[in-house]
One Martini backbone bead per residue (centre of mass of N, CA, C, O) as a GRO file, in nm:
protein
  418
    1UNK     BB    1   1.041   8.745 -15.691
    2UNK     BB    2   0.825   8.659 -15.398
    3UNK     BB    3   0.537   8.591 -15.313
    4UNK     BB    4   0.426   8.657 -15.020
    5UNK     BB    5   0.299   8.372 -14.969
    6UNK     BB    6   0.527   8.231 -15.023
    7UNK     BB    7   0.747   8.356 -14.809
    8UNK     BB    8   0.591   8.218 -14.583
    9UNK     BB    9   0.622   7.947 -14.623
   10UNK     BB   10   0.919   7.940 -14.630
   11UNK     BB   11   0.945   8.024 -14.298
   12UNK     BB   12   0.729   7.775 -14.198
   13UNK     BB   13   0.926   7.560 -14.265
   14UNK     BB   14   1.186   7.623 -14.121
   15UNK     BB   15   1.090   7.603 -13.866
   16UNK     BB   16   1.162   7.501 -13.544
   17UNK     BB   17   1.031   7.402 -13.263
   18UNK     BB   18   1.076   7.385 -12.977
   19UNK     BB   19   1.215   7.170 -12.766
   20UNK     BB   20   1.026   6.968 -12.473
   21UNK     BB   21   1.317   6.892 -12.327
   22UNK     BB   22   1.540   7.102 -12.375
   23UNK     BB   23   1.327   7.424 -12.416
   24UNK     BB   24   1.299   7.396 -12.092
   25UNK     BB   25   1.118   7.547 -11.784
   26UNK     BB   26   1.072   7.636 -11.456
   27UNK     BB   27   0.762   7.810 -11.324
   28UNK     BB   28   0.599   8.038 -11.159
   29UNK     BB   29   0.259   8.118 -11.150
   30UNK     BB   30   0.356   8.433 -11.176
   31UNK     BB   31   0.538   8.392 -11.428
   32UNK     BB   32   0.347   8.274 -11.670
   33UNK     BB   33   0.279   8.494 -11.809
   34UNK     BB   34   0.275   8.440 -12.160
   35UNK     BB   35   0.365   8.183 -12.198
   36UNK     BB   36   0.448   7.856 -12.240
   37UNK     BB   37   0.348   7.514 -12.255
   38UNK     BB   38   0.482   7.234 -12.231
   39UNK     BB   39   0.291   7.066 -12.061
   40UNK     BB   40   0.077   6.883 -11.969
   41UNK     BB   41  -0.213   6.948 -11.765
   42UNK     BB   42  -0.316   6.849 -11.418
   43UNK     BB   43  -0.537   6.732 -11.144
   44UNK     BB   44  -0.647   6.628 -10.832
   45UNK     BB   45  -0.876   6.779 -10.893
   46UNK     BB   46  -1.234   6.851 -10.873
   47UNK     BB   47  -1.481   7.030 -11.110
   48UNK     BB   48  -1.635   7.020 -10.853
   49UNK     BB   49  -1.549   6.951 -10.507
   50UNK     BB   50  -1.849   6.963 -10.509
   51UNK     BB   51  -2.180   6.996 -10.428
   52UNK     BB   52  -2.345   7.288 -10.529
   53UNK     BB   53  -2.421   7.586 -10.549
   54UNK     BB   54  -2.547   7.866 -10.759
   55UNK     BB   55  -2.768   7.986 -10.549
   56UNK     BB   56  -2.923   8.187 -10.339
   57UNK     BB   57  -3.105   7.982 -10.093
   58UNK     BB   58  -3.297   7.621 -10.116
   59UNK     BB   59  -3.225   7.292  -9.992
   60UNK     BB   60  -3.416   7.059 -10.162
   61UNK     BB   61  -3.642   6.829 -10.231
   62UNK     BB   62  -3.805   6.754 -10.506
   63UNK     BB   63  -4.052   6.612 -10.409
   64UNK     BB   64  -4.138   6.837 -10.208
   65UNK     BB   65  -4.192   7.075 -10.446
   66UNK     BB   66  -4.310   6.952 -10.761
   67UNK     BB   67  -4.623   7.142 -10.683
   68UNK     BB   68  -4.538   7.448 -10.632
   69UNK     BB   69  -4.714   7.701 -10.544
   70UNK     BB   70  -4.887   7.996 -10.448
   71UNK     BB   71  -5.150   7.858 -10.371
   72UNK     BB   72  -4.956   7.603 -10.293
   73UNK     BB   73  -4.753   7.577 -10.085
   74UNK     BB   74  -4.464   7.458  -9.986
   75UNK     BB   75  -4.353   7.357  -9.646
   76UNK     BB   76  -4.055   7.404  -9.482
   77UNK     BB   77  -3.846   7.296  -9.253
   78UNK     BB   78  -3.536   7.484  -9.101
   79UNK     BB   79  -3.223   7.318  -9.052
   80UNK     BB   80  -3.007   7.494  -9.187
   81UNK     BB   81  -2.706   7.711  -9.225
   82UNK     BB   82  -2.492   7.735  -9.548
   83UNK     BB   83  -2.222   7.862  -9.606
   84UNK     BB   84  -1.972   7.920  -9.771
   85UNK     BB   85  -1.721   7.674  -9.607
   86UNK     BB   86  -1.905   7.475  -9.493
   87UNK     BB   87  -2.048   7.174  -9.316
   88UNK     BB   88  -2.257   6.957  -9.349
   89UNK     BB   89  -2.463   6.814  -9.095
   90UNK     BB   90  -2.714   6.732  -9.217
   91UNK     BB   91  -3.016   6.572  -9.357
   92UNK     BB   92  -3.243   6.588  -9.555
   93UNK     BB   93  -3.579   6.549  -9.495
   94UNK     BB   94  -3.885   6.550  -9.488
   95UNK     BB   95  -3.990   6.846  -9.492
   96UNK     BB   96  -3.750   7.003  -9.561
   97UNK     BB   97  -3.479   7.260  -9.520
   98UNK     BB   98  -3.173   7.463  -9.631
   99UNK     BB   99  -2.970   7.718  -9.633
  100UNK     BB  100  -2.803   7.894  -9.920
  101UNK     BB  101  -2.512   7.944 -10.076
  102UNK     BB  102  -2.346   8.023 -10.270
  103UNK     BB  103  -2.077   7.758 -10.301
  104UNK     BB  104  -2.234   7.558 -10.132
  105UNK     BB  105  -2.254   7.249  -9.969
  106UNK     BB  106  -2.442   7.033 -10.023
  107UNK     BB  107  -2.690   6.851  -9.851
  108UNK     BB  108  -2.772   6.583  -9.748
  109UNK     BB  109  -3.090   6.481  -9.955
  110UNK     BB  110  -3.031   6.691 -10.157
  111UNK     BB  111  -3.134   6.802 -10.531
  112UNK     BB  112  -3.230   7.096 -10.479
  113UNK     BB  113  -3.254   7.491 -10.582
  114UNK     BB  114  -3.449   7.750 -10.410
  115UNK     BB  115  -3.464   8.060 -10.500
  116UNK     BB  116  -3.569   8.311 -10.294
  117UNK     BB  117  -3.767   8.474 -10.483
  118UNK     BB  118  -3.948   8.168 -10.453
  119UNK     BB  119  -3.961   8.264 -10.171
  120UNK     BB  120  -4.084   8.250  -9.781
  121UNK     BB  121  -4.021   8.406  -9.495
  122UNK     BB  122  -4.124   8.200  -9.131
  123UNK     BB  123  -3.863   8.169  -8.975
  124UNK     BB  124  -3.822   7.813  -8.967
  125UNK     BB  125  -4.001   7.896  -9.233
  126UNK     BB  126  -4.022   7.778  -9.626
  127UNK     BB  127  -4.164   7.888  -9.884
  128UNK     BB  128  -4.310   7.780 -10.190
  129UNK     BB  129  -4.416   7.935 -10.492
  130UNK     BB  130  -4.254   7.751 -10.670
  131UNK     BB  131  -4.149   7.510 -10.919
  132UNK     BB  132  -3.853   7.331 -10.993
  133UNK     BB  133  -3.640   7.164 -11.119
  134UNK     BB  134  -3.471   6.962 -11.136
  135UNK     BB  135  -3.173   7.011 -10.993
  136UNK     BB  136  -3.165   7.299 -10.973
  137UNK     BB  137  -2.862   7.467 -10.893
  138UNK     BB  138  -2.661   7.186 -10.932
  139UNK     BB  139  -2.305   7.151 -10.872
  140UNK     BB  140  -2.120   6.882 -10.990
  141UNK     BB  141  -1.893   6.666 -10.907
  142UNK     BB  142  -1.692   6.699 -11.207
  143UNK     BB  143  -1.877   6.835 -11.426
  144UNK     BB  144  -1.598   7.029 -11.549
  145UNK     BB  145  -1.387   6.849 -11.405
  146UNK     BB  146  -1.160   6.560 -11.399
  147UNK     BB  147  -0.937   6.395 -11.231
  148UNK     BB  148  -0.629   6.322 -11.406
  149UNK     BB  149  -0.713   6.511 -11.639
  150UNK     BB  150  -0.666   6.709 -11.910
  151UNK     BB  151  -0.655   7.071 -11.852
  152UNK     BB  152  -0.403   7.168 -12.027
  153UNK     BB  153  -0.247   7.172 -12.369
  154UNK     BB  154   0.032   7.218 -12.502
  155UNK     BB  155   0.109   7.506 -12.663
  156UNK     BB  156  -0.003   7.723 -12.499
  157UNK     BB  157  -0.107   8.054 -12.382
  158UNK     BB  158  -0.087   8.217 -12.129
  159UNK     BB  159  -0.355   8.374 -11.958
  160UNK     BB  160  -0.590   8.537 -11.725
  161UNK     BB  161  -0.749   8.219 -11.734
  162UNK     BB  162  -0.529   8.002 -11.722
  163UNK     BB  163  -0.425   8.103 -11.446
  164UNK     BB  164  -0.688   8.028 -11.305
  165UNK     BB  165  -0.673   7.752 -11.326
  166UNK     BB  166  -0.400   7.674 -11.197
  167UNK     BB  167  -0.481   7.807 -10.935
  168UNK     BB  168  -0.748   7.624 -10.873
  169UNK     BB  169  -0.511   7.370 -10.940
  170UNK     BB  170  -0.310   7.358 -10.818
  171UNK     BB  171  -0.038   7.502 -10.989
  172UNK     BB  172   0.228   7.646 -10.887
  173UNK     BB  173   0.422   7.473 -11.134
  174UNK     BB  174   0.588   7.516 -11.418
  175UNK     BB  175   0.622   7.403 -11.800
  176UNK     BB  176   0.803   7.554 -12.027
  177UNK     BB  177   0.907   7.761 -12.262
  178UNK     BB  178   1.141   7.932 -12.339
  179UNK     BB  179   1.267   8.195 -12.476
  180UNK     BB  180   1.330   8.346 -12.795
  181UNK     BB  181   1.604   8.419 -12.942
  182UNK     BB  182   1.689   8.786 -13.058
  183UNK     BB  183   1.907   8.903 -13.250
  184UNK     BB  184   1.970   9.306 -13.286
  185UNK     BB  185   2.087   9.499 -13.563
  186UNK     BB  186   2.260   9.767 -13.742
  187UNK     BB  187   2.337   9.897 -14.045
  188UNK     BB  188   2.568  10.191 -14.094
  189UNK     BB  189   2.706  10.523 -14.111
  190UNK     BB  190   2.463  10.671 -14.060
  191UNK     BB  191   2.455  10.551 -13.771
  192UNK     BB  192   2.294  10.676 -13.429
  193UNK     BB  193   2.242  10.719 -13.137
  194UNK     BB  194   2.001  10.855 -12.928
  195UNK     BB  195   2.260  11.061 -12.770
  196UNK     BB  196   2.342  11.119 -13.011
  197UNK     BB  197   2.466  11.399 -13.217
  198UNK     BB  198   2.409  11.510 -13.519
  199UNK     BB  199   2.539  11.492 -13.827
  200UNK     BB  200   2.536  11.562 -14.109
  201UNK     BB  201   2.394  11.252 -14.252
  202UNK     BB  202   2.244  11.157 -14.008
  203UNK     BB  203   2.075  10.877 -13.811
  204UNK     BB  204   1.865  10.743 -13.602
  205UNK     BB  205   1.834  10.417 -13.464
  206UNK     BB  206   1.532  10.298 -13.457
  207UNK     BB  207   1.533  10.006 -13.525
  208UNK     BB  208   1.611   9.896 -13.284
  209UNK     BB  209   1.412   9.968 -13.103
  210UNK     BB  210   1.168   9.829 -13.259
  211UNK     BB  211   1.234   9.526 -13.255
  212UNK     BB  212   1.286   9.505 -12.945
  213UNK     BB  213   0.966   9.554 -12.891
  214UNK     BB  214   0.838   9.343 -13.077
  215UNK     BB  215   0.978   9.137 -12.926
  216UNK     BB  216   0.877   9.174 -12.655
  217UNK     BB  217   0.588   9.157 -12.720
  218UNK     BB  218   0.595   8.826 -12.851
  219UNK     BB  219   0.762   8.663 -12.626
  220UNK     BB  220   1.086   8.751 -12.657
  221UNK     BB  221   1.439   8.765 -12.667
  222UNK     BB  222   1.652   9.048 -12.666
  223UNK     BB  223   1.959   9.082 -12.855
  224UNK     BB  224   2.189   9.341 -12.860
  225UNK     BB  225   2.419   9.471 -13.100
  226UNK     BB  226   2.357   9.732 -13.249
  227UNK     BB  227   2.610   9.905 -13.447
  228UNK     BB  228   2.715   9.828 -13.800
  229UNK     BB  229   2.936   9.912 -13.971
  230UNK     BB  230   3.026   9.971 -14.316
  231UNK     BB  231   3.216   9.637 -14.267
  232UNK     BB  232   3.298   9.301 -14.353
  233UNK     BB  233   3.450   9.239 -14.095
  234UNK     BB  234   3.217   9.309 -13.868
  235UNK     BB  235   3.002   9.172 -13.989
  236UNK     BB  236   3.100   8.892 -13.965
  237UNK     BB  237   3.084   8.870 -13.689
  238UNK     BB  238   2.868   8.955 -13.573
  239UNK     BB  239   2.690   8.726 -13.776
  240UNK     BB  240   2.831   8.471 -13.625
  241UNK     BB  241   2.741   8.553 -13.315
  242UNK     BB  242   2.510   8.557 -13.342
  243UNK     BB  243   2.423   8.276 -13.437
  244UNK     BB  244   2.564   8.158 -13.161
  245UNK     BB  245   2.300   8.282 -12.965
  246UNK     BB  246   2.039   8.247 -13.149
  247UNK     BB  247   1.760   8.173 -13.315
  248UNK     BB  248   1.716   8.492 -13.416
  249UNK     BB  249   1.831   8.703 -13.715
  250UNK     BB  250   1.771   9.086 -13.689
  251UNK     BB  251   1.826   9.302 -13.965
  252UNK     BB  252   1.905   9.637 -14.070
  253UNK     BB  253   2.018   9.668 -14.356
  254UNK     BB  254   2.208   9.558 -14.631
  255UNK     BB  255   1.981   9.428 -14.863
  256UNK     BB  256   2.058   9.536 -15.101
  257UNK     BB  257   2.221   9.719 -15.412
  258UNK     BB  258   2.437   9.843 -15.301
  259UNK     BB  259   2.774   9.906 -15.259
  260UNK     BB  260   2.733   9.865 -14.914
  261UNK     BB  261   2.539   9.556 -14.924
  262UNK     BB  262   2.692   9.279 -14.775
  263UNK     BB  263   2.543   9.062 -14.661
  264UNK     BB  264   2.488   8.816 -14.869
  265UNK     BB  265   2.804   8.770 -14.887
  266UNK     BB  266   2.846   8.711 -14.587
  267UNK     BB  267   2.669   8.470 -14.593
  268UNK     BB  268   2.800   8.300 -14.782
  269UNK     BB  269   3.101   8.286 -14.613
  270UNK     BB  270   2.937   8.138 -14.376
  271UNK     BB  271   2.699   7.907 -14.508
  272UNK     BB  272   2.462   8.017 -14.608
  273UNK     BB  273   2.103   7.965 -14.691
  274UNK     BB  274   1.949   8.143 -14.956
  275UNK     BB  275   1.628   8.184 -14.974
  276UNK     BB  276   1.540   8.526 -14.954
  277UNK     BB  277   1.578   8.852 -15.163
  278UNK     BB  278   1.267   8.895 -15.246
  279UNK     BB  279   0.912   9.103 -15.228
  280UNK     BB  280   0.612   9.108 -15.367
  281UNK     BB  281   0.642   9.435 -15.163
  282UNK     BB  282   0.502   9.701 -15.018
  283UNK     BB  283   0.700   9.724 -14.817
  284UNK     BB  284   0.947   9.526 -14.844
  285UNK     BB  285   1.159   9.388 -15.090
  286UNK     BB  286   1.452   9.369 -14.919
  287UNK     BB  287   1.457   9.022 -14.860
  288UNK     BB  288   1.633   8.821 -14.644
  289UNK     BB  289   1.633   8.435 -14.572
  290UNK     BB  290   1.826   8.244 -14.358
  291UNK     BB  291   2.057   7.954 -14.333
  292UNK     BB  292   2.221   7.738 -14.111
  293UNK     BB  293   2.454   7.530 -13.988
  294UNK     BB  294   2.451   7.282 -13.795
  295UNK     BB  295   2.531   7.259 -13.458
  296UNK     BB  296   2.391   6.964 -13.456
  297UNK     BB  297   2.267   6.657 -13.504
  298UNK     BB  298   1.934   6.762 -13.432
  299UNK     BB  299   1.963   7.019 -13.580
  300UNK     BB  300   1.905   7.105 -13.922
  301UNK     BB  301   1.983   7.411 -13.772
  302UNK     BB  302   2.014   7.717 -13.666
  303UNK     BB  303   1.963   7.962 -13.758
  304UNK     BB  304   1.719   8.244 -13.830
  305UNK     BB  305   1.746   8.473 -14.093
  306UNK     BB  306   1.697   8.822 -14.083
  307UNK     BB  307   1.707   9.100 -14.362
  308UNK     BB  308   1.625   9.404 -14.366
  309UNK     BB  309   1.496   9.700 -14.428
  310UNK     BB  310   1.599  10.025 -14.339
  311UNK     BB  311   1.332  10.129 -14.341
  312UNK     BB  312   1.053  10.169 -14.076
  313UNK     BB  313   0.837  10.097 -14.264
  314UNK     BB  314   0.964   9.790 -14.325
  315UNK     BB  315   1.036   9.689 -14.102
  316UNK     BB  316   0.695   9.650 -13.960
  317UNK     BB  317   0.624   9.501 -14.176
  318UNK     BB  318   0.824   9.262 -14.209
  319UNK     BB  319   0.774   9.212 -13.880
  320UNK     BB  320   0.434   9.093 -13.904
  321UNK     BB  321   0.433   8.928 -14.171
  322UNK     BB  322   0.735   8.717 -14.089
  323UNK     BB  323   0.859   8.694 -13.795
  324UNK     BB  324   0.598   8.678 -13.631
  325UNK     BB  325   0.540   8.380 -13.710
  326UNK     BB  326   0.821   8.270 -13.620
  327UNK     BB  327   0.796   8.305 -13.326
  328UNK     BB  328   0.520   8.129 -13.281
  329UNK     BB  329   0.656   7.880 -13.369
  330UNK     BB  330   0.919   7.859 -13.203
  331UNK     BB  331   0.780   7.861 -12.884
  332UNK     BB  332   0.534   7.620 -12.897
  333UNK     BB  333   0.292   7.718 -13.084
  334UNK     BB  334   0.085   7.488 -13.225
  335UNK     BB  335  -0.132   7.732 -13.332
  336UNK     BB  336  -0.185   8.040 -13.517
  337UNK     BB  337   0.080   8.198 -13.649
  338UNK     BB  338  -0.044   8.346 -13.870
  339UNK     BB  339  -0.151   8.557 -14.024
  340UNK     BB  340  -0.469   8.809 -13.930
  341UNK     BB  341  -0.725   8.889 -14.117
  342UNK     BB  342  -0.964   9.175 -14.242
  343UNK     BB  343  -1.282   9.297 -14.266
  344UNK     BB  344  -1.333   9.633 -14.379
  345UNK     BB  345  -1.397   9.944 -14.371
  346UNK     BB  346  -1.303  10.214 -14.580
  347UNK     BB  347  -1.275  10.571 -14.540
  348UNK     BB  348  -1.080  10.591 -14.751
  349UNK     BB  349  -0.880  10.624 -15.013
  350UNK     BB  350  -0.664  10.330 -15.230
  351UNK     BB  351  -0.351  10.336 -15.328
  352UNK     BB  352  -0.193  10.159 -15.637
  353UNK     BB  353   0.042  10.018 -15.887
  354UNK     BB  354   0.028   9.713 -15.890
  355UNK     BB  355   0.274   9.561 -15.853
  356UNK     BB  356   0.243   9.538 -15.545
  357UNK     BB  357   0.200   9.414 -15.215
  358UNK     BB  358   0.015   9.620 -15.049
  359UNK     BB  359   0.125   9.856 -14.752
  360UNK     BB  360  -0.130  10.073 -14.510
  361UNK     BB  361  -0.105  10.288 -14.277
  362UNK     BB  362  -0.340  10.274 -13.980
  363UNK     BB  363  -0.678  10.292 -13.840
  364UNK     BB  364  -0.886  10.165 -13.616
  365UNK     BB  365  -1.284  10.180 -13.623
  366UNK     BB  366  -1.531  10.224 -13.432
  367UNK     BB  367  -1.892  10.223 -13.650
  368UNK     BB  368  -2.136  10.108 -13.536
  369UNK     BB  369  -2.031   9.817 -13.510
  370UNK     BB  370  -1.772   9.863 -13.733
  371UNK     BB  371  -1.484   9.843 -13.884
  372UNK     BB  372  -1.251  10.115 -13.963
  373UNK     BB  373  -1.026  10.246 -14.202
  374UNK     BB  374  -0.763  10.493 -14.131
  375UNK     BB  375  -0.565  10.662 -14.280
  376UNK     BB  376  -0.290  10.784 -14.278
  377UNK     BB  377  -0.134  11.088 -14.241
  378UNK     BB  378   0.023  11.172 -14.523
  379UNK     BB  379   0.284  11.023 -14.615
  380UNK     BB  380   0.378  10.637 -14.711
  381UNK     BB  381   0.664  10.652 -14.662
  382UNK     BB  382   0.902  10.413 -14.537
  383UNK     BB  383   1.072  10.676 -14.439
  384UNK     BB  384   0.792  10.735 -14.228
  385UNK     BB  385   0.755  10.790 -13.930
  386UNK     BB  386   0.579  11.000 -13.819
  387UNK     BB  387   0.265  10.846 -13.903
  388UNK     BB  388   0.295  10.579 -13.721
  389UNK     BB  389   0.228  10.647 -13.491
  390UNK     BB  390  -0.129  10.533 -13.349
  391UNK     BB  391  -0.080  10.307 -13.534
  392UNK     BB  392  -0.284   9.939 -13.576
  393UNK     BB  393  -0.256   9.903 -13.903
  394UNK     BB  394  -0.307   9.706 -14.214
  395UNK     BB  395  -0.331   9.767 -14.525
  396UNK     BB  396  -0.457   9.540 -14.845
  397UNK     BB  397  -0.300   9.536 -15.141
  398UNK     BB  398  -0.325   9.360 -15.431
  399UNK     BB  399  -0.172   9.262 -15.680
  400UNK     BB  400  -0.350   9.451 -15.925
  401UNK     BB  401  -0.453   9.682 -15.701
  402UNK     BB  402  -0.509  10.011 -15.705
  403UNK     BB  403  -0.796  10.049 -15.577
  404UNK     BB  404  -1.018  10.221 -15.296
  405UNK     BB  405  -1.327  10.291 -15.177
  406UNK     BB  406  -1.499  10.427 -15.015
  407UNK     BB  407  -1.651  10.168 -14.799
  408UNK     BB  408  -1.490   9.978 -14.890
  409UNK     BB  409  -1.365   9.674 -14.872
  410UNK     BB  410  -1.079   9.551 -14.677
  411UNK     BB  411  -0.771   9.408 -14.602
  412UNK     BB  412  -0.631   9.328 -14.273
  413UNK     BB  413  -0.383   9.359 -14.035
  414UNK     BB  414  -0.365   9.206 -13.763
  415UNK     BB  415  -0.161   9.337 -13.455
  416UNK     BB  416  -0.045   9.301 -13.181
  417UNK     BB  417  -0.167   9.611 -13.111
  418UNK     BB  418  -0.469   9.618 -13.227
   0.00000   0.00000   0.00000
């Protein structure tokens, strides 16, 4: 068996991430949301487009303004009115200001905004009652990007901040990386879908509806395979056909030592170089993981096959554990893919036998502001579904950790949905 950060390790050496010449399509920017950005983008507008106020106010000369006090105010004539959307006519002269309002263009000769509070309208005369710093509450064209320069590079999820940046940057279409695809099935003579009426030693696939879930959060496409029978002829087809169809392919249940888990024997028949067969972890322990011969000059591998084990909750830790981190390196996101730890407080006792590294699953609560881990109720057992609903973390004991005591700080994976 291999310690945890080990089988990490070498799922995310094989990854290949998608290739930005091949492995991309142009989408409109309303379909970007969530997507990776395959191409640096950049923008023919400067940010901001013009010189403008930050505040409304008056745009005046400094110089006419900068010994201004309540006891002492500077008068100045009021030359034009200018809201956001206007383009100023006038040039402001000595002894003048201009009335204006956020987003608006400053006028030719003013380098200074006194906001309102700071003066006193008369007719269309305004008293400066304070004197402002130079320049204050001037945003100069260019000051936050200029035109031609990289405004968001390669590589990154976009997101509706991004979405917005590209927005006011008139980037109507974008080049983007597709969607990593992942076929999911599950073997099992036990296994039957969600509307067929049950028969004794019958159970649902739920493992079909949560991967092809946890896929869609993702934000790869799921290949739905359904349910293939304990049959090595069927499973070989099967596992032939996801491999020439996926990035990745993952199956659930068939990967222990009973006498029906034939996965193993088939990858290895199919040429399949089988790198990881079990993993010093509870749940989670039967993870088999395979890479298949090239399928052209250009590519290392085909598919990256996870052979999951069958219990519901080992399928959850193992792929949050470690295929989510395989589908955002392979999807073209430059950095980020590992999971990501939290340190919080334990509310509850956890314990564990120590002898591998232990997911027990539960929920984070904000407590006066630190978060604190509340262990789910029930047994922990990862074929026990029932306690898995609302929770949202998982508690991390490292290997021979027996005891976590309430209070004690614990560390916690953080979920996709978490």
């Amino acid at each position: 068996m291999l310690p945890v950060s080990d089988a990490q390790a070498i799922i995310l050496n094989l990854v290949q991430p998608l290739d930005h010449q091949r492995d991309t399509e142009v989408v409109d920017l309303l379909a970007a949301d969530s997507r990776i950005l395959a191409t640096p983008v950049t923008s023919p507008l400067d940010f901001p487009h013009w010189d403008n106020s930050a505040m409304d106010g008056y745009a005046v000369r400094y110089q006419d303004v900068q010994h201004s006090n309540a006891e002492q105010p500077a008068v100045l004539e009021i030359v034009e009115n200018i809201p956001a959307g206007y383009q100023p006519k006038s040039t402001i002269q000595l002894g003048q200001a201009a009335r204006i309002f956020t987003g608006a263009v400053i006028p030719a000769g003013a380098d200074t905004i006194v906001i309102q509070e700071n003066t006193r309208r008369e007719e269309n005369r305004v008293f400066i009652l304070a004197a402002p710093k130079p320049q204050e509450f001037v945003r100069y064209k260019a000051s936050f990007y200029q035109a031609g320069t990289q405004l968001l590079p390669a590589g990154i999820k976009l997101n509706a901040p991004e979405i917005a940046v590209l927005a006011a940057a008139q980037c109507p279409q974008l080049s983007v990386y597709r969607r990593p695809r992942v076929a999911i099935f599950s073997t099992g003579d036990e296994l039957m879908t969600v509307e067929k009426q049950l028969q004794p030693g019958q159970i649902v696939d739920s493992n079909q509806y949560t991967l092809t879930a946890l896929v869609k959060e993702s934000g790869a496409e799921p290949l739905i395979l359904g349910i293939v029978k304990d049959d090595p002829v069927a499973l070989e087809k099967v596992i032939a056909h996801a491999v020439a169809i996926a990035d990745i392919v993952l199956s659930s249940g068939g990967v222990s030592v009973g006498d029906y888990d034939y996965v193993d024997k088939i990858l290895d028949s199919l040429g399949a170089k089988i790198h990881i067969q079990a993993v010093e972890m509870r749940p989670g322990k039967p993870l088999t993981v395979a890479t298949f011969p090239s399928r052209d000059a250009i590519n290392r591998v085909s598919a990256l096959y996870f052979g999951l084990p069958g219990n519901p909750g080992s399928v959850l830790a193992t792929f949050w554990r470690f295929v989510l981190p395989a589908i955002k390196k392979l999807s073209g996101i430059t950095e980020g893919w590992e999971p990501v730890f939290l340190k919080v407080r334990s509310h509850d006792e956890l314990r564990s036998d120590g002898k591998r590294e232990t997911y027990l699953w539960g929920k984070l609560h904000l407590i006066d502001g630190v978060y604190e881990f509340h262990k789910a109720g029930g047994s922990n057992s990862s074929g026990n579904l029932i306690n898995l609903a609302q929770t949202n973390a998982l508690a991390v004991l490292p290997m021979g950790k027996t005891l976590i005591s309430p209070q004690e700080e614990v560390q916690v994976l953080q979920l996709v949905n978490g």
